[in-house]
Coordinates of C-alpha atoms in Angstrom, one line a residue:
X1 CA 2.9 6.7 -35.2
X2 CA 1.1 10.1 -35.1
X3 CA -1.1 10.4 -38.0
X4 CA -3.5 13.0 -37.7
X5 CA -3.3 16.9 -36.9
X6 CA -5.8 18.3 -34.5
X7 CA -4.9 22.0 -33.5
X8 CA -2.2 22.0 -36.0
X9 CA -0.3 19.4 -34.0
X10 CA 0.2 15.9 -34.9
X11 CA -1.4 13.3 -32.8
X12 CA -2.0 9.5 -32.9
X13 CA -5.9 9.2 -33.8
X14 CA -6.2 5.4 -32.1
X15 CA -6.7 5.7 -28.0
X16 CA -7.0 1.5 -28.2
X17 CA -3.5 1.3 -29.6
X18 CA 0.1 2.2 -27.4
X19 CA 0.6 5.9 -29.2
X20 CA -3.1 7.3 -28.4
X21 CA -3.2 5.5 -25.4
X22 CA -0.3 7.2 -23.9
X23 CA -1.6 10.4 -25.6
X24 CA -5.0 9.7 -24.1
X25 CA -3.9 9.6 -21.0
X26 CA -1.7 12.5 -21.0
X27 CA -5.0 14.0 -21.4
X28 CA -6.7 13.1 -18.4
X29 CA -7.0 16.2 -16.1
X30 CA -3.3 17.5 -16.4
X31 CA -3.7 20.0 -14.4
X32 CA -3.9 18.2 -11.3
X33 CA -1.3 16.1 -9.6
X34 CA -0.7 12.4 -10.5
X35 CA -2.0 10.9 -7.9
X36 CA -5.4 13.3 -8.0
X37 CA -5.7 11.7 -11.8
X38 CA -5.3 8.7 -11.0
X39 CA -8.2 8.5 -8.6
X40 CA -10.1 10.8 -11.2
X41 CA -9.6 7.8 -13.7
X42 CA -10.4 5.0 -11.2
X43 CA -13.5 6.4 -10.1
X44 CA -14.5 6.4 -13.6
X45 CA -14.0 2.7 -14.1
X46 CA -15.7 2.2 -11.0
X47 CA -18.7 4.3 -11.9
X48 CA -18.7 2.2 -15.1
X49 CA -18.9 -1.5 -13.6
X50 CA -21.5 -0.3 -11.1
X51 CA -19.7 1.5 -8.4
X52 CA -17.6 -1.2 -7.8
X53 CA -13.8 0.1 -6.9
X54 CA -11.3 -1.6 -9.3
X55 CA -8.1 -2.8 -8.3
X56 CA -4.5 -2.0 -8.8
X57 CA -1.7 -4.8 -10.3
X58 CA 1.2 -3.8 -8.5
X59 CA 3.2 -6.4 -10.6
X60 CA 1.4 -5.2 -13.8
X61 CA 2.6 -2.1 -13.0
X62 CA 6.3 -2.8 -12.2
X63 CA 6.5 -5.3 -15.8
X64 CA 5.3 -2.0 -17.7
X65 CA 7.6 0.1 -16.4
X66 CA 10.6 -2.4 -17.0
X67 CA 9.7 -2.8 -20.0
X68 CA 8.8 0.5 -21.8
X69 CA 11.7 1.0 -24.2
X70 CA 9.2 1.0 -27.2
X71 CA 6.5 3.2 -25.1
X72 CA 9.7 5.9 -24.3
X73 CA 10.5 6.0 -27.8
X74 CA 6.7 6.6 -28.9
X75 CA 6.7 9.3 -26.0
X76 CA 9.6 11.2 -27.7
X77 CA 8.4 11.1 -31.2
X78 CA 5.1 12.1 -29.9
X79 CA 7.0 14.9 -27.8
X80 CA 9.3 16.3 -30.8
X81 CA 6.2 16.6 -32.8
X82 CA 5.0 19.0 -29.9
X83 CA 1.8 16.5 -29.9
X84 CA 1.9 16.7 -25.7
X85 CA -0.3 19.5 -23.8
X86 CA 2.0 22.1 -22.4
X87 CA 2.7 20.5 -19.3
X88 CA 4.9 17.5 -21.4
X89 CA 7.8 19.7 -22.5
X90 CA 10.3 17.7 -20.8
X91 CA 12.4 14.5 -20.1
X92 CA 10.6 14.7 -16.7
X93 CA 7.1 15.7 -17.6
X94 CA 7.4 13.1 -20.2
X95 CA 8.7 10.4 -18.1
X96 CA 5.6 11.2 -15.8
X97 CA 3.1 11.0 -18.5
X98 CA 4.3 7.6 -19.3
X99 CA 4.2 6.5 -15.7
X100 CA 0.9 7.8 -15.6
X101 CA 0.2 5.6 -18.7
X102 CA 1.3 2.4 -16.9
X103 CA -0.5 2.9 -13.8
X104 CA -3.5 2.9 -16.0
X105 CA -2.7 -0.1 -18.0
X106 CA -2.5 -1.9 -14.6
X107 CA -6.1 -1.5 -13.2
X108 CA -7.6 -4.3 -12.3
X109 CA -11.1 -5.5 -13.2
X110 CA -12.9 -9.1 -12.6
X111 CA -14.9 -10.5 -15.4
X112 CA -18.1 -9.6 -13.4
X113 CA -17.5 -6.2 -13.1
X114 CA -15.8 -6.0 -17.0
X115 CA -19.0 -7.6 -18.2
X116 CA -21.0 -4.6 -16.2
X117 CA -18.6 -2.2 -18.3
X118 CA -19.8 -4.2 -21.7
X119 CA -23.3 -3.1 -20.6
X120 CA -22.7 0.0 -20.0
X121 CA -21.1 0.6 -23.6
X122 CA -24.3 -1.3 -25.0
X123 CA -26.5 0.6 -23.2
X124 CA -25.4 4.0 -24.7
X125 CA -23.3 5.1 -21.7
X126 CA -25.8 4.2 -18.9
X127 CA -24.8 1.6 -16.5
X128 CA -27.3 -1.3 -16.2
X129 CA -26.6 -1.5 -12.5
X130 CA -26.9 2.0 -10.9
X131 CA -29.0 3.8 -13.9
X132 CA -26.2 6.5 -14.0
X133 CA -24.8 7.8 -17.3
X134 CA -21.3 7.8 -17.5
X135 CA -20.3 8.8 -21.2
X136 CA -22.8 10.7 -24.1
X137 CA -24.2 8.1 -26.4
X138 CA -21.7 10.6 -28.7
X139 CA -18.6 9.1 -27.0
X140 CA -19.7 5.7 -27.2
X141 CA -20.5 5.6 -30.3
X142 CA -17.0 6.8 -31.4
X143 CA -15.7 3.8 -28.8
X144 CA -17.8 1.2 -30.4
X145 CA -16.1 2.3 -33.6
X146 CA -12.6 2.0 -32.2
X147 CA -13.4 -1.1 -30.9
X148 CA -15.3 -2.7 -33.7
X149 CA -12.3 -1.8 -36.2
X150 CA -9.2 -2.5 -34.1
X151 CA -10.4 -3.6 -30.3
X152 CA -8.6 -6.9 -31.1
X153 CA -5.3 -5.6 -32.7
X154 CA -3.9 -8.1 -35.5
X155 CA -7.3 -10.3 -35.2
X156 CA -9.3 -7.0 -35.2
X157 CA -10.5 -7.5 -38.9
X158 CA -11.2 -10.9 -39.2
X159 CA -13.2 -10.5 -35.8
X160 CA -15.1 -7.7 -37.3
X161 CA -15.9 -10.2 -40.0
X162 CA -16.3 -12.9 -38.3
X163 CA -18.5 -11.9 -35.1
X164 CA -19.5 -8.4 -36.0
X165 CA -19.4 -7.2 -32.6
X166 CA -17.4 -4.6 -31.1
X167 CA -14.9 -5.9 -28.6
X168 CA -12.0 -4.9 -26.3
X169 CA -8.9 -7.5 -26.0
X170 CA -7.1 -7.2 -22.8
X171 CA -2.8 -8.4 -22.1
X172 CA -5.1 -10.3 -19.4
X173 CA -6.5 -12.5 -21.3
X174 CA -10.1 -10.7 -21.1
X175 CA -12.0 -9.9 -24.2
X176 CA -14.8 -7.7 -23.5
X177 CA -17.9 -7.9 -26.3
X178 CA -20.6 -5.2 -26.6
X179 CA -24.1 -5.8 -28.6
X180 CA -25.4 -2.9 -28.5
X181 CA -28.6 -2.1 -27.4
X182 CA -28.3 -6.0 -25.7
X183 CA -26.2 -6.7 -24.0
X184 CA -22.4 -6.9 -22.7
X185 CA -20.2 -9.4 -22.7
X186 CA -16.9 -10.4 -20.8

């Protein structure tokens, strides 16, 4: 649900979570055609696991799209409450944001390369592999955060508890565990 107003318009706070996920992405470098974002986002997630190219589940991305009822209805919620940039003012824009928002969820990562990512989060934004920073300590801190208080969804609580580590469930099966300032952890 959206719950917060930024700019007077009501978006959903939690990028970890379907709504500010789909929001999140709708954010990525509108401006530019879909495919052009796409390979924007993807050479992010390489830079993060050590310049390693991640992968693309063709079948991840064809279940998500069959199966999006619940992310459509988000969409137009999040669409009536004007909560989309200006580009999203459509059935058609929309329905691109969301497929933009599935081809996301359906990169591909090994462990190896996810537990380079953990690193890179626990090393303040620089990757352990190439030395390269990829995100301020500023935005990893405000990750860490995310993750630490709702990375693992209905378990994200008594994991905080429990552990007391920031970590990253995945529909994969992969949880992904930062220590920070230690180590990473997939």
């Amino acid at each position: 649900d959206p719950d917060e107003r930024i700019g007077g318009k009501q978006v959903p706070h939690n990028p970890l979570i379907n709504a500010g996920a789909i929001m999140s992405c709708s954010l990525v470098k509108p401006g530019l055609p879909q495919a052009d974002r796409f390979d924007y986002v993807m050479g992010i997630w390489a830079k993060l696991c050590g310049d390693k190219m991640p992968g693309f589940g063709n079948s991840t991305y064809l279940s998500e799209a069959a199966t999006a009822d619940r992310n459509f209805c988000l969409g137009y919620l999040m669409k009536e409450n004007n909560a989309f940039p200006e580009d999203v003012r459509d059935a058609e824009e929309l329905n691109k944001a969301l497929n933009f928002y599935f081809m996301c969820c359906s990169i591909e990562l090994d462990c190896a390369a996810m537990s380079v990512v953990a690193g890179t989060l626990a090393n303040g934004g620089v990757c352990p592999v190439t030395s390269k920073r990829i995100f301020s300590p500023k935005t990893v801190r405000d990750a860490l955060s995310l993750m630490c208080s709702c990375g693992m969804y209905d378990y994200s609580g008594e994991f905080a508890f429990s552990m007391g580590f920031p970590a990253k469930s995945g529909v994969g099966g992969a949880i992904l565990i930062v220590i920070p300032n230690v180590m990473g952890i997939c």
